[in-house]
Amino acid sequence: VTRLRVKPGESILETSKRTNSRQLPEEQPLLQAVLVADSFNRRFFPITKDQPRALLPLANVSMIDYTLEFLTSTGVQETFVFCCWMASKIKEHLRKSKWCRPTSPNVVHVITSDLYRSLGDVLRDVDAKALVRSDFLLVYGDVVSNIDISQALQEHKQRRNMDKNVSVMTMIFKESPPGHKTRCEDDDIIIAMDGKSKRILHYQRAQALKRLHFPMNIFHSGSDEFEIRFDLLDCHISICSPQVAELFTDNFDYQTKNDFVRGLLVNEEILGNQIHMHVTKDGYGARVSNLLMYDTVSSDTIRRWVYPITPEANFADQEGQSCTHSRHNVYRETGVSLGHGSQMEENVLIGRNTMIGANCTISNTVIGANCVIGDNVTLDRAYIWNRVHIADDVKVKQSVICDNVEVKHGVVLNEQCVLAYNVVVGPDITLPEGTVLSMHHPDEEDDEDDDEFLSDDNDVGYRKDKTKQKVFNPAEVGSEGKGYRWKTSSLEDTEEDELAECIWGLVLNADPESDSESEVSEGSHDLGSHPASPELDDVKVFQNEVHGTLQRGLDENISCDNLVLEINSLKYAYNISLKEVMQILIRVVLEFPFHQQGAQISTAQYSSHLLPLLKKWAPVFKNYVKRPQDQLDCLASMEEVFLERETHWAALVKVLMSMYQLEILEEEGIMHWFNQGSTTDKSQQLRRNQGLLKFIQWLQEAEESSEGDE
Amino acid sequence: MELQAVLMAAGGGSRMMDLTYNTPKPLLPVGNRPLIWYPPNLLERVGFEEVIVITTKEVQKTLSTDQRLKTDVKMRLDVVCIQEEADMGTADALRHIQQKIKTDILVVSCDLITDVALHEVVDLFRAHSATLSMLMSKVHEFTETVPGQKGKKKAGEQRDFVGVDITGKRLLFMANEADLDEGLVLRKSIMRKHPRMLIKTGLLDAHLYCLKRSVVDFLVHNKSVTSIRGELVPYLVRKQFSKSLNSQNATEDSEKNHKQQDTHHNLELLSTSKDEALLQLARERSCWNDHRGDMSEAYHGGKLRCYVHIMEEGMCYRVNTLAAYIEANRVVPKLFEDPPIHPAAVVSERSLVGSDSIIGPLCQISDRTSIKRSNVGTSTTIKEKVKITNSIIMNGVTIEEGCNIQGSVICNNAVIGRGADIKYCLVGSGQRVEPEAERTNEVIVGSDQLMEI
């Protein structure tokens, strides 16, 4: 673990702070913040293979700068930035930024470690290092906000004073009801709160649920007014007391904030800790947790919802970033050239020294610095980063194009495409919706990535010695293209609750009616429908296990009683019904000779192998075949097995005979099965088998004679 | 006529059997008036001229003979009798009188005493063309000691959970705690339409409902529904968000798919007045919307709407328990400007009657008697040196010399022997309390009545 204090600003401010505190010992403790500059997930892969998420440009400014600006403007005086993935890049960025100038009112410390795997690790480290002295703000490095936290802070302090240390956290929410653009469908949260105290009673992500379930104990708090809110967006800004860090230490299984909140609410009665909430109506706060949110937050920034953080404010105070703001939210930095007939319709931000050709139509788009854009280009909701070359006649809709990408002539990017760093596409290719291209091969991470933890990544260096020769597929990237196609949907996330999430996040549910199931019977509220019957896989695995058990039984001469015991325990392990156990057992036994002797054995060999086995395992069968119905099921599965092996039909009669003699099957059962109307031609054919007919006839006669005897 | 009023006055008062054993609930005296006087009075104040009264034979007889009621109530009472033994619910009763119902209705229970501005409820009904609008109030904490009840009121009473939208008017959810063993379950689609839901407990349902005429038709077709509060209202609240009702083309499909009968009844509920088309047009042309947030049409296209008016202040009692009865008796006299001592009562000059007490007609109150914070009913005789505080004395009671009565309810025609000391007791109708008895916190009723319970 390396801890690095950023030098330039620190020494001066530290001393001035010390003198201050000496003068005013009773002054409020300075406001601290913990900024987590790592997402601990791979939502932005493959983009974040080259650049950590906190440094990705949003409206041409790195996201972490928005977060720091927010913290500073809300009065934070000391910020701890925790980095893991590509920490050196973040450190470098911060060193150059205004936050590390001596004049910065907010002292920034960067703390890096390769060992952070989650928010929990970070907060445990905060606790171990005893970094925070009082209430602190907890934010991620990708939060864009202009919320004035002071009121919430005041409320938080009041609560802490009134009820010593009961309330440990105040979460900040922004109103954004379903259908609102900034509503993040990943974070589809539903909250039950106490109407008066604003205490959170229940917190749940609801995206997969049709019915929302609230346990009754949350309504026993003595209040008579509760509020259920489905219109909130978690800004991922929280006011925490130092206890929060301690709680993470005490509960080492807490990984995410979600774990923490849920854990605290569930154990409220035990731990006695409460969480409160603050809802801002006017402020803006959102976390860029996926590309859809990136799209939304970018366009909100350009539309000035985050005022005073606007593109022309150049709050990051970087040289050459100043831009002009004209009607329809068109922003231009210096040195932009626009060709004849090109139109910037609305909500457009163009970085410095970017050249745009003739007859282009640009709307709702951000273009970075030093880009070259050809003629007749149409851009809508495009996010183009720095040094991108776009040739003539290109169309881009709602896509992200990273640094140094080259888009050749005539390329069409449909919605939600991502071109990661240095990719080349074209010419004359149309990328379907949701295409993600990267210079990194999708497999390369799988090779190197055996550890179970998924931080953004651990291995910083790229592997130059590529073992496999990988070729670009011209069908994917065009004839002159460079890049590999990533399958978006296969990206899985371990942090978020086992949701397979793609880089763009979940699609906004356009049709709110779609899930309002028609009321078939209101009485049957309980959705607790029977768990789906065990998956096919389970049955398959079970079958293999049974086979293995029998094989072992044969090899080690295990008694039938023990075999039954083993099969029964397997039955419970795989949740197999009794009927299925029997069917599978029959199948396994009947196929046993094939497994032992190979599939090519003759019918005679087959039966000579099978019959001793049947005799040996007769007690096992008897254990499962008891009622008349069991016999029928048993016969049906025998028929099924034999139908698959036409050549061995002659053995069927021997099996039946043997089972009859072993008193596993009775004549009524066999007769019943035989007389049953068979459905398929093949099973009718089976029943016309000579041997079988003889056996049946023999059975009938035996029956009659036994009746005659009586 | 916009609304027809229906007064439900056939309830037995099963939650205060000690009181209603001999006197039907509608005739219990509250502030020296029978309970049944209050709802017509409420209706009269807002201009109703006629009310259909559903009641029992026994009550009807009193209604037709009681002179005071006749002079007090000016509106026309259309009394419909139902058989007591039939055990009819309120919905059954509505079905019973469906022939008489021509318009939307306002149903009110006879045990409601309130000073609500009734137009609030009716305005919700009108403004939103609601299927149901109802009245609720904050539950009152009863402060008085209740006779025969040990300790404080038990908190075990099951709470009602009422969900309203952010305006506090639209009724979204309704359930009793008893039905929520599994926890409170809401459909996400409701939360999508109404992202903020206030769940209130501690509300008292006043049992006052405005209902669309079509609901009565619905009841006629669904004979299984017996109670308005128990079944009909929860059903309507749920139905607001069912798909088959809300999307028009769905009804087309469901006609084939769903059970024929079910669809039929759904349509039944929908069939509204002939103005519906005009209202629809008005909504289409208007920029008004009932919600904000998403861009869908007003009411999200829902045709069935339930509203509730929740009284934040003012008085609202449902006299259906002993505690409520006592409380109502305390509060109600203050609301009327009747003289506290009826002119036809004979009150000795050497007695002390507090201004917070009321004395009914034909009472006889003797010397050196003190009455404080108490109601004394008609034709009651109170002898010398009696001290009555915080008590309700009904009609025809005789209280002998030197009694001390505190915090008690003495029912009709009871006789309290001389020198008895009665604290926090309920003395049943016609009971005799022996002289010099000392009773505290007891329910004194006849043995036959005990058997009944």
mmCIF file with all atom_site columns, C-alpha atoms in Angstrom, chain A residues 213-377:
data_model
loop_
_atom_site.group_PDB
_atom_site.id
_atom_site.type_symbol
_atom_site.label_atom_id
_atom_site.label_alt_id
_atom_site.label_comp_id
_atom_site.label_asym_id
_atom_site.label_entity_id
_atom_site.label_seq_id
_atom_site.pdbx_PDB_ins_code
_atom_site.Cartn_x
_atom_site.Cartn_y
_atom_site.Cartn_z
_atom_site.occupancy
_atom_site.B_iso_or_equiv
_atom_site.pdbx_formal_charge
_atom_site.auth_seq_id
_atom_site.auth_comp_id
_atom_site.auth_asym_id
_atom_site.auth_atom_id
_atom_site.pdbx_PDB_model_num
ATOM 1   C CA . HIS A 1 213 ? -42.705 -6.248 -1.145  1.00 0.00 ? 213 HIS A CA 1
ATOM 2   C CA . PHE A 1 214 ? -42.365 -4.431 2.144   1.00 0.00 ? 214 PHE A CA 1
ATOM 3   C CA . PRO A 1 215 ? -41.954 -6.404 5.336   1.00 0.00 ? 215 PRO A CA 1
ATOM 4   C CA . MET A 1 216 ? -44.408 -5.437 8.037   1.00 0.00 ? 216 MET A CA 1
ATOM 5   C CA . ASN A 1 217 ? -41.844 -4.730 10.711  1.00 0.00 ? 217 ASN A CA 1
ATOM 6   C CA . ILE A 1 218 ? -40.870 -1.495 8.998   1.00 0.00 ? 218 ILE A CA 1
ATOM 7   C CA . PHE A 1 219 ? -44.336 -0.156 9.767   1.00 0.00 ? 219 PHE A CA 1
ATOM 8   C CA . HIS A 1 220 ? -43.979 -0.757 13.473  1.00 0.00 ? 220 HIS A CA 1
ATOM 9   C CA . SER A 1 221 ? -41.837 2.256  14.104  1.00 0.00 ? 221 SER A CA 1
ATOM 10  C CA . GLY A 1 222 ? -44.567 4.113  15.916  1.00 0.00 ? 222 GLY A CA 1
ATOM 11  C CA . SER A 1 223 ? -45.172 6.538  13.121  1.00 0.00 ? 223 SER A CA 1
ATOM 12  C CA . ASP A 1 224 ? -48.520 6.715  11.407  1.00 0.00 ? 224 ASP A CA 1
ATOM 13  C CA . GLU A 1 225 ? -47.373 8.133  8.119   1.00 0.00 ? 225 GLU A CA 1
ATOM 14  C CA . PHE A 1 226 ? -45.033 6.442  5.736   1.00 0.00 ? 226 PHE A CA 1
ATOM 15  C CA . GLU A 1 227 ? -43.993 7.343  2.285   1.00 0.00 ? 227 GLU A CA 1
ATOM 16  C CA . ILE A 1 228 ? -43.099 4.985  -0.488  1.00 0.00 ? 228 ILE A CA 1
ATOM 17  C CA . ARG A 1 229 ? -41.023 6.663  -3.114  1.00 0.00 ? 229 ARG A CA 1
ATOM 18  C CA . PHE A 1 230 ? -40.266 5.379  -6.529  1.00 0.00 ? 230 PHE A CA 1
ATOM 19  C CA . ASP A 1 231 ? -39.259 8.752  -7.898  1.00 0.00 ? 231 ASP A CA 1
ATOM 20  C CA . LEU A 1 232 ? -35.769 9.028  -6.542  1.00 0.00 ? 232 LEU A CA 1
ATOM 21  C CA . LEU A 1 233 ? -32.381 8.846  -8.119  1.00 0.00 ? 233 LEU A CA 1
ATOM 22  C CA . ASP A 1 234 ? -29.534 7.967  -5.830  1.00 0.00 ? 234 ASP A CA 1
ATOM 23  C CA . CYS A 1 235 ? -26.960 10.698 -6.407  1.00 0.00 ? 235 CYS A CA 1
ATOM 24  C CA . HIS A 1 236 ? -24.341 8.470  -4.797  1.00 0.00 ? 236 HIS A CA 1
ATOM 25  C CA . ILE A 1 237 ? -23.486 11.264 -2.460  1.00 0.00 ? 237 ILE A CA 1
ATOM 26  C CA . SER A 1 238 ? -23.786 10.420 1.192   1.00 0.00 ? 238 SER A CA 1
ATOM 27  C CA . ILE A 1 239 ? -23.026 12.189 4.390   1.00 0.00 ? 239 ILE A CA 1
ATOM 28  C CA . CYS A 1 240 ? -21.430 9.648  6.656   1.00 0.00 ? 240 CYS A CA 1
ATOM 29  C CA . SER A 1 241 ? -20.407 9.743  10.243  1.00 0.00 ? 241 SER A CA 1
ATOM 30  C CA . PRO A 1 242 ? -17.069 8.168  11.139  1.00 0.00 ? 242 PRO A CA 1
ATOM 31  C CA . GLN A 1 243 ? -19.068 5.201  12.393  1.00 0.00 ? 243 GLN A CA 1
ATOM 32  C CA . VAL A 1 244 ? -19.714 4.216  8.799   1.00 0.00 ? 244 VAL A CA 1
ATOM 33  C CA . ALA A 1 245 ? -16.066 3.368  8.319   1.00 0.00 ? 245 ALA A CA 1
ATOM 34  C CA . GLU A 1 246 ? -16.077 1.478  11.598  1.00 0.00 ? 246 GLU A CA 1
ATOM 35  C CA . LEU A 1 247 ? -19.149 -0.451 10.569  1.00 0.00 ? 247 LEU A CA 1
ATOM 36  C CA . PHE A 1 248 ? -17.430 -1.505 7.380   1.00 0.00 ? 248 PHE A CA 1
ATOM 37  C CA . THR A 1 249 ? -14.535 -2.744 9.476   1.00 0.00 ? 249 THR A CA 1
ATOM 38  C CA . ASP A 1 250 ? -16.848 -4.619 11.811  1.00 0.00 ? 250 ASP A CA 1
ATOM 39  C CA . ASN A 1 251 ? -18.752 -6.198 8.971   1.00 0.00 ? 251 ASN A CA 1
ATOM 40  C CA . PHE A 1 252 ? -16.025 -7.353 6.665   1.00 0.00 ? 252 PHE A CA 1
ATOM 41  C CA . ASP A 1 253 ? -18.540 -8.860 4.284   1.00 0.00 ? 253 ASP A CA 1
ATOM 42  C CA . TYR A 1 254 ? -19.907 -5.458 3.297   1.00 0.00 ? 254 TYR A CA 1
ATOM 43  C CA . GLN A 1 255 ? -18.553 -4.733 -0.147  1.00 0.00 ? 255 GLN A CA 1
ATOM 44  C CA . THR A 1 256 ? -20.804 -2.092 -1.638  1.00 0.00 ? 256 THR A CA 1
ATOM 45  C CA . LYS A 1 257 ? -22.920 0.710  -0.369  1.00 0.00 ? 257 LYS A CA 1
ATOM 46  C CA . ASN A 1 258 ? -25.888 -1.427 -1.209  1.00 0.00 ? 258 ASN A CA 1
ATOM 47  C CA . ASP A 1 259 ? -24.634 -4.130 1.156   1.00 0.00 ? 259 ASP A CA 1
ATOM 48  C CA . PHE A 1 260 ? -24.145 -1.532 3.802   1.00 0.00 ? 260 PHE A CA 1
ATOM 49  C CA . VAL A 1 261 ? -27.560 0.054  3.503   1.00 0.00 ? 261 VAL A CA 1
ATOM 50  C CA . ARG A 1 262 ? -29.406 -3.219 3.306   1.00 0.00 ? 262 ARG A CA 1
ATOM 51  C CA . GLY A 1 263 ? -27.369 -4.678 6.128   1.00 0.00 ? 263 GLY A CA 1
ATOM 52  C CA . LEU A 1 264 ? -27.987 -1.710 8.351   1.00 0.00 ? 264 LEU A CA 1
ATOM 53  C CA . LEU A 1 265 ? -31.711 -1.671 7.676   1.00 0.00 ? 265 LEU A CA 1
ATOM 54  C CA . VAL A 1 266 ? -32.099 -5.370 8.265   1.00 0.00 ? 266 VAL A CA 1
ATOM 55  C CA . ASN A 1 267 ? -30.082 -5.277 11.460  1.00 0.00 ? 267 ASN A CA 1
ATOM 56  C CA . GLU A 1 268 ? -31.474 -2.000 12.628  1.00 0.00 ? 268 GLU A CA 1
ATOM 57  C CA . GLU A 1 269 ? -32.944 -3.496 15.723  1.00 0.00 ? 269 GLU A CA 1
ATOM 58  C CA . ILE A 1 270 ? -29.673 -5.127 16.633  1.00 0.00 ? 270 ILE A CA 1
ATOM 59  C CA . LEU A 1 271 ? -27.200 -2.456 15.746  1.00 0.00 ? 271 LEU A CA 1
ATOM 60  C CA . GLY A 1 272 ? -29.506 0.457  16.404  1.00 0.00 ? 272 GLY A CA 1
ATOM 61  C CA . ASN A 1 273 ? -28.172 2.448  13.504  1.00 0.00 ? 273 ASN A CA 1
ATOM 62  C CA . GLN A 1 274 ? -30.412 4.425  11.233  1.00 0.00 ? 274 GLN A CA 1
ATOM 63  C CA . ILE A 1 275 ? -30.101 5.897  7.792   1.00 0.00 ? 275 ILE A CA 1
ATOM 64  C CA . HIS A 1 276 ? -31.846 9.063  6.773   1.00 0.00 ? 276 HIS A CA 1
ATOM 65  C CA . MET A 1 277 ? -32.385 10.708 3.470   1.00 0.00 ? 277 MET A CA 1
ATOM 66  C CA . HIS A 1 278 ? -32.395 14.120 1.948   1.00 0.00 ? 278 HIS A CA 1
ATOM 67  C CA . VAL A 1 279 ? -34.202 14.825 -1.271  1.00 0.00 ? 279 VAL A CA 1
ATOM 68  C CA . THR A 1 280 ? -33.150 17.734 -3.384  1.00 0.00 ? 280 THR A CA 1
ATOM 69  C CA . LYS A 1 281 ? -35.675 19.225 -5.730  1.00 0.00 ? 281 LYS A CA 1
ATOM 70  C CA . ASP A 1 282 ? -33.625 21.851 -7.464  1.00 0.00 ? 282 ASP A CA 1
ATOM 71  C CA . GLY A 1 283 ? -30.135 20.475 -7.353  1.00 0.00 ? 283 GLY A CA 1
ATOM 72  C CA . TYR A 1 284 ? -28.627 18.198 -9.904  1.00 0.00 ? 284 TYR A CA 1
ATOM 73  C CA . GLY A 1 285 ? -26.787 15.087 -8.948  1.00 0.00 ? 285 GLY A CA 1
ATOM 74  C CA . ALA A 1 286 ? -26.161 11.920 -10.861 1.00 0.00 ? 286 ALA A CA 1
ATOM 75  C CA . ARG A 1 287 ? -23.567 9.261  -11.116 1.00 0.00 ? 287 ARG A CA 1
ATOM 76  C CA . VAL A 1 288 ? -22.284 8.246  -14.515 1.00 0.00 ? 288 VAL A CA 1
ATOM 77  C CA . SER A 1 289 ? -22.743 4.581  -13.913 1.00 0.00 ? 289 SER A CA 1
ATOM 78  C CA . ASN A 1 290 ? -23.217 3.498  -17.500 1.00 0.00 ? 290 ASN A CA 1
ATOM 79  C CA . LEU A 1 291 ? -23.098 4.984  -20.944 1.00 0.00 ? 291 LEU A CA 1
ATOM 80  C CA . LEU A 1 292 ? -26.758 5.803  -20.971 1.00 0.00 ? 292 LEU A CA 1
ATOM 81  C CA . MET A 1 293 ? -26.166 7.920  -17.913 1.00 0.00 ? 293 MET A CA 1
ATOM 82  C CA . TYR A 1 294 ? -23.102 9.325  -19.631 1.00 0.00 ? 294 TYR A CA 1
ATOM 83  C CA . ASP A 1 295 ? -25.332 10.363 -22.492 1.00 0.00 ? 295 ASP A CA 1
ATOM 84  C CA . THR A 1 296 ? -27.891 11.858 -20.146 1.00 0.00 ? 296 THR A CA 1
ATOM 85  C CA . VAL A 1 297 ? -25.494 13.679 -17.883 1.00 0.00 ? 297 VAL A CA 1
ATOM 86  C CA . SER A 1 298 ? -23.527 15.071 -20.828 1.00 0.00 ? 298 SER A CA 1
ATOM 87  C CA . SER A 1 299 ? -26.616 16.482 -22.425 1.00 0.00 ? 299 SER A CA 1
ATOM 88  C CA . ASP A 1 300 ? -27.865 17.826 -19.106 1.00 0.00 ? 300 ASP A CA 1
ATOM 89  C CA . THR A 1 301 ? -24.554 19.587 -18.610 1.00 0.00 ? 301 THR A CA 1
ATOM 90  C CA . ILE A 1 302 ? -24.785 21.173 -22.017 1.00 0.00 ? 302 ILE A CA 1
ATOM 91  C CA . ARG A 1 303 ? -28.374 22.151 -21.377 1.00 0.00 ? 303 ARG A CA 1
ATOM 92  C CA . ARG A 1 304 ? -27.148 23.891 -18.241 1.00 0.00 ? 304 ARG A CA 1
ATOM 93  C CA . TRP A 1 305 ? -29.016 21.835 -15.689 1.00 0.00 ? 305 TRP A CA 1
ATOM 94  C CA . VAL A 1 306 ? -25.865 21.662 -13.606 1.00 0.00 ? 306 VAL A CA 1
ATOM 95  C CA . TYR A 1 307 ? -25.471 25.423 -13.483 1.00 0.00 ? 307 TYR A CA 1
ATOM 96  C CA . PRO A 1 308 ? -23.114 26.952 -12.374 1.00 0.00 ? 308 PRO A CA 1
ATOM 97  C CA . ILE A 1 309 ? -21.076 24.058 -13.681 1.00 0.00 ? 309 ILE A CA 1
ATOM 98  C CA . THR A 1 310 ? -21.403 24.761 -17.389 1.00 0.00 ? 310 THR A CA 1
ATOM 99  C CA . PRO A 1 311 ? -19.000 24.209 -20.263 1.00 0.00 ? 311 PRO A CA 1
ATOM 100 C CA . GLU A 1 312 ? -18.128 27.881 -20.690 1.00 0.00 ? 312 GLU A CA 1
ATOM 101 C CA . ALA A 1 313 ? -17.425 28.293 -16.985 1.00 0.00 ? 313 ALA A CA 1
ATOM 102 C CA . ASN A 1 314 ? -14.164 26.399 -17.423 1.00 0.00 ? 314 ASN A CA 1
ATOM 103 C CA . PHE A 1 315 ? -14.309 25.569 -13.742 1.00 0.00 ? 315 PHE A CA 1
ATOM 104 C CA . ALA A 1 316 ? -11.387 23.192 -14.040 1.00 0.00 ? 316 ALA A CA 1
ATOM 105 C CA . ASP A 1 317 ? -9.424  26.259 -15.063 1.00 0.00 ? 317 ASP A CA 1
ATOM 106 C CA . GLN A 1 318 ? -7.491  24.571 -17.796 1.00 0.00 ? 318 GLN A CA 1
ATOM 107 C CA . GLU A 1 319 ? -5.709  26.580 -20.358 1.00 0.00 ? 319 GLU A CA 1
ATOM 108 C CA . GLY A 1 320 ? -7.357  26.857 -23.727 1.00 0.00 ? 320 GLY A CA 1
ATOM 109 C CA . GLN A 1 321 ? -10.568 25.331 -22.476 1.00 0.00 ? 321 GLN A CA 1
ATOM 110 C CA . SER A 1 322 ? -12.486 28.565 -22.423 1.00 0.00 ? 322 SER A CA 1
ATOM 111 C CA . CYS A 1 323 ? -15.363 28.610 -24.810 1.00 0.00 ? 323 CYS A CA 1
ATOM 112 C CA . THR A 1 324 ? -18.158 30.816 -25.989 1.00 0.00 ? 324 THR A CA 1
ATOM 113 C CA . HIS A 1 325 ? -21.784 30.135 -25.386 1.00 0.00 ? 325 HIS A CA 1
ATOM 114 C CA . SER A 1 326 ? -24.292 31.149 -27.997 1.00 0.00 ? 326 SER A CA 1
ATOM 115 C CA . ARG A 1 327 ? -27.949 30.534 -28.702 1.00 0.00 ? 327 ARG A CA 1
ATOM 116 C CA . HIS A 1 328 ? -29.383 27.042 -28.612 1.00 0.00 ? 328 HIS A CA 1
ATOM 117 C CA . ASN A 1 329 ? -26.616 25.995 -26.268 1.00 0.00 ? 329 ASN A CA 1
ATOM 118 C CA . VAL A 1 330 ? -23.889 25.985 -28.860 1.00 0.00 ? 330 VAL A CA 1
ATOM 119 C CA . TYR A 1 331 ? -20.450 26.160 -27.275 1.00 0.00 ? 331 TYR A CA 1
ATOM 120 C CA . ARG A 1 332 ? -17.230 26.688 -29.150 1.00 0.00 ? 332 ARG A CA 1
ATOM 121 C CA . GLU A 1 333 ? -13.752 26.612 -27.824 1.00 0.00 ? 333 GLU A CA 1
ATOM 122 C CA . THR A 1 334 ? -10.990 28.522 -29.524 1.00 0.00 ? 334 THR A CA 1
ATOM 123 C CA . GLY A 1 335 ? -9.735  27.665 -32.952 1.00 0.00 ? 335 GLY A CA 1
ATOM 124 C CA . VAL A 1 336 ? -12.840 25.860 -34.144 1.00 0.00 ? 336 VAL A CA 1
ATOM 125 C CA . SER A 1 337 ? -13.374 26.049 -37.861 1.00 0.00 ? 337 SER A CA 1
ATOM 126 C CA . LEU A 1 338 ? -16.681 25.264 -39.442 1.00 0.00 ? 338 LEU A CA 1
ATOM 127 C CA . GLY A 1 339 ? -17.064 24.514 -43.147 1.00 0.00 ? 339 GLY A CA 1
ATOM 128 C CA . HIS A 1 340 ? -19.522 26.129 -45.484 1.00 0.00 ? 340 HIS A CA 1
ATOM 129 C CA . GLY A 1 341 ? -23.098 25.038 -45.001 1.00 0.00 ? 341 GLY A CA 1
ATOM 130 C CA . SER A 1 342 ? -22.466 23.196 -41.773 1.00 0.00 ? 342 SER A CA 1
ATOM 131 C CA . GLN A 1 343 ? -25.015 23.655 -39.067 1.00 0.00 ? 343 GLN A CA 1
ATOM 132 C CA . MET A 1 344 ? -24.714 23.338 -35.342 1.00 0.00 ? 344 MET A CA 1
ATOM 133 C CA . GLU A 1 345 ? -28.351 23.000 -34.521 1.00 0.00 ? 345 GLU A CA 1
ATOM 134 C CA . GLU A 1 346 ? -28.542 22.812 -30.769 1.00 0.00 ? 346 GLU A CA 1
ATOM 135 C CA . ASN A 1 347 ? -26.753 21.577 -27.674 1.00 0.00 ? 347 ASN A CA 1
ATOM 136 C CA . VAL A 1 348 ? -23.392 21.286 -29.315 1.00 0.00 ? 348 VAL A CA 1
ATOM 137 C CA . LEU A 1 349 ? -19.986 21.605 -27.702 1.00 0.00 ? 349 LEU A CA 1
ATOM 138 C CA . ILE A 1 350 ? -16.905 21.681 -29.904 1.00 0.00 ? 350 ILE A CA 1
ATOM 139 C CA . GLY A 1 351 ? -13.396 21.481 -28.517 1.00 0.00 ? 351 GLY A CA 1
ATOM 140 C CA . ARG A 1 352 ? -10.461 23.609 -29.486 1.00 0.00 ? 352 ARG A CA 1
ATOM 141 C CA . ASN A 1 353 ? -8.790  23.424 -32.854 1.00 0.00 ? 353 ASN A CA 1
ATOM 142 C CA . THR A 1 354 ? -11.386 21.065 -34.217 1.00 0.00 ? 354 THR A CA 1
ATOM 143 C CA . MET A 1 355 ? -12.079 21.385 -37.895 1.00 0.00 ? 355 MET A CA 1
ATOM 144 C CA . ILE A 1 356 ? -15.471 20.624 -39.314 1.00 0.00 ? 356 ILE A CA 1
ATOM 145 C CA . GLY A 1 357 ? -16.031 20.249 -43.027 1.00 0.00 ? 357 GLY A CA 1
ATOM 146 C CA . ALA A 1 358 ? -18.841 21.517 -45.198 1.00 0.00 ? 358 ALA A CA 1
ATOM 147 C CA . ASN A 1 359 ? -22.547 20.664 -45.074 1.00 0.00 ? 359 ASN A CA 1
ATOM 148 C CA . CYS A 1 360 ? -22.447 18.897 -41.745 1.00 0.00 ? 360 CYS A CA 1
ATOM 149 C CA . THR A 1 361 ? -25.447 18.663 -39.442 1.00 0.00 ? 361 THR A CA 1
ATOM 150 C CA . ILE A 1 362 ? -24.548 18.515 -35.786 1.00 0.00 ? 362 ILE A CA 1
ATOM 151 C CA . SER A 1 363 ? -26.949 18.355 -32.875 1.00 0.00 ? 363 SER A CA 1
ATOM 152 C CA . ASN A 1 364 ? -26.812 17.257 -29.247 1.00 0.00 ? 364 ASN A CA 1
ATOM 153 C CA . THR A 1 365 ? -23.185 16.416 -29.677 1.00 0.00 ? 365 THR A CA 1
ATOM 154 C CA . VAL A 1 366 ? -19.896 16.893 -27.898 1.00 0.00 ? 366 VAL A CA 1
ATOM 155 C CA . ILE A 1 367 ? -16.704 16.982 -29.935 1.00 0.00 ? 367 ILE A CA 1
ATOM 156 C CA . GLY A 1 368 ? -13.333 17.059 -28.241 1.00 0.00 ? 368 GLY A CA 1
ATOM 157 C CA . ALA A 1 369 ? -10.158 18.883 -29.149 1.00 0.00 ? 369 ALA A CA 1
ATOM 158 C CA . ASN A 1 370 ? -8.117  18.551 -32.327 1.00 0.00 ? 370 ASN A CA 1
ATOM 159 C CA . CYS A 1 371 ? -10.665 16.518 -34.200 1.00 0.00 ? 371 CYS A CA 1
ATOM 160 C CA . VAL A 1 372 ? -11.072 16.580 -37.941 1.00 0.00 ? 372 VAL A CA 1
ATOM 161 C CA . ILE A 1 373 ? -14.507 16.057 -39.321 1.00 0.00 ? 373 ILE A CA 1
ATOM 162 C CA . GLY A 1 374 ? -15.143 15.730 -43.036 1.00 0.00 ? 374 GLY A CA 1
ATOM 163 C CA . ASP A 1 375 ? -17.938 16.934 -45.280 1.00 0.00 ? 375 ASP A CA 1
ATOM 164 C CA . ASN A 1 376 ? -21.592 15.868 -45.202 1.00 0.00 ? 376 ASN A CA 1
ATOM 165 C CA . VAL A 1 377 ? -21.302 14.363 -41.763 1.00 0.00 ? 377 VAL A CA 1
#
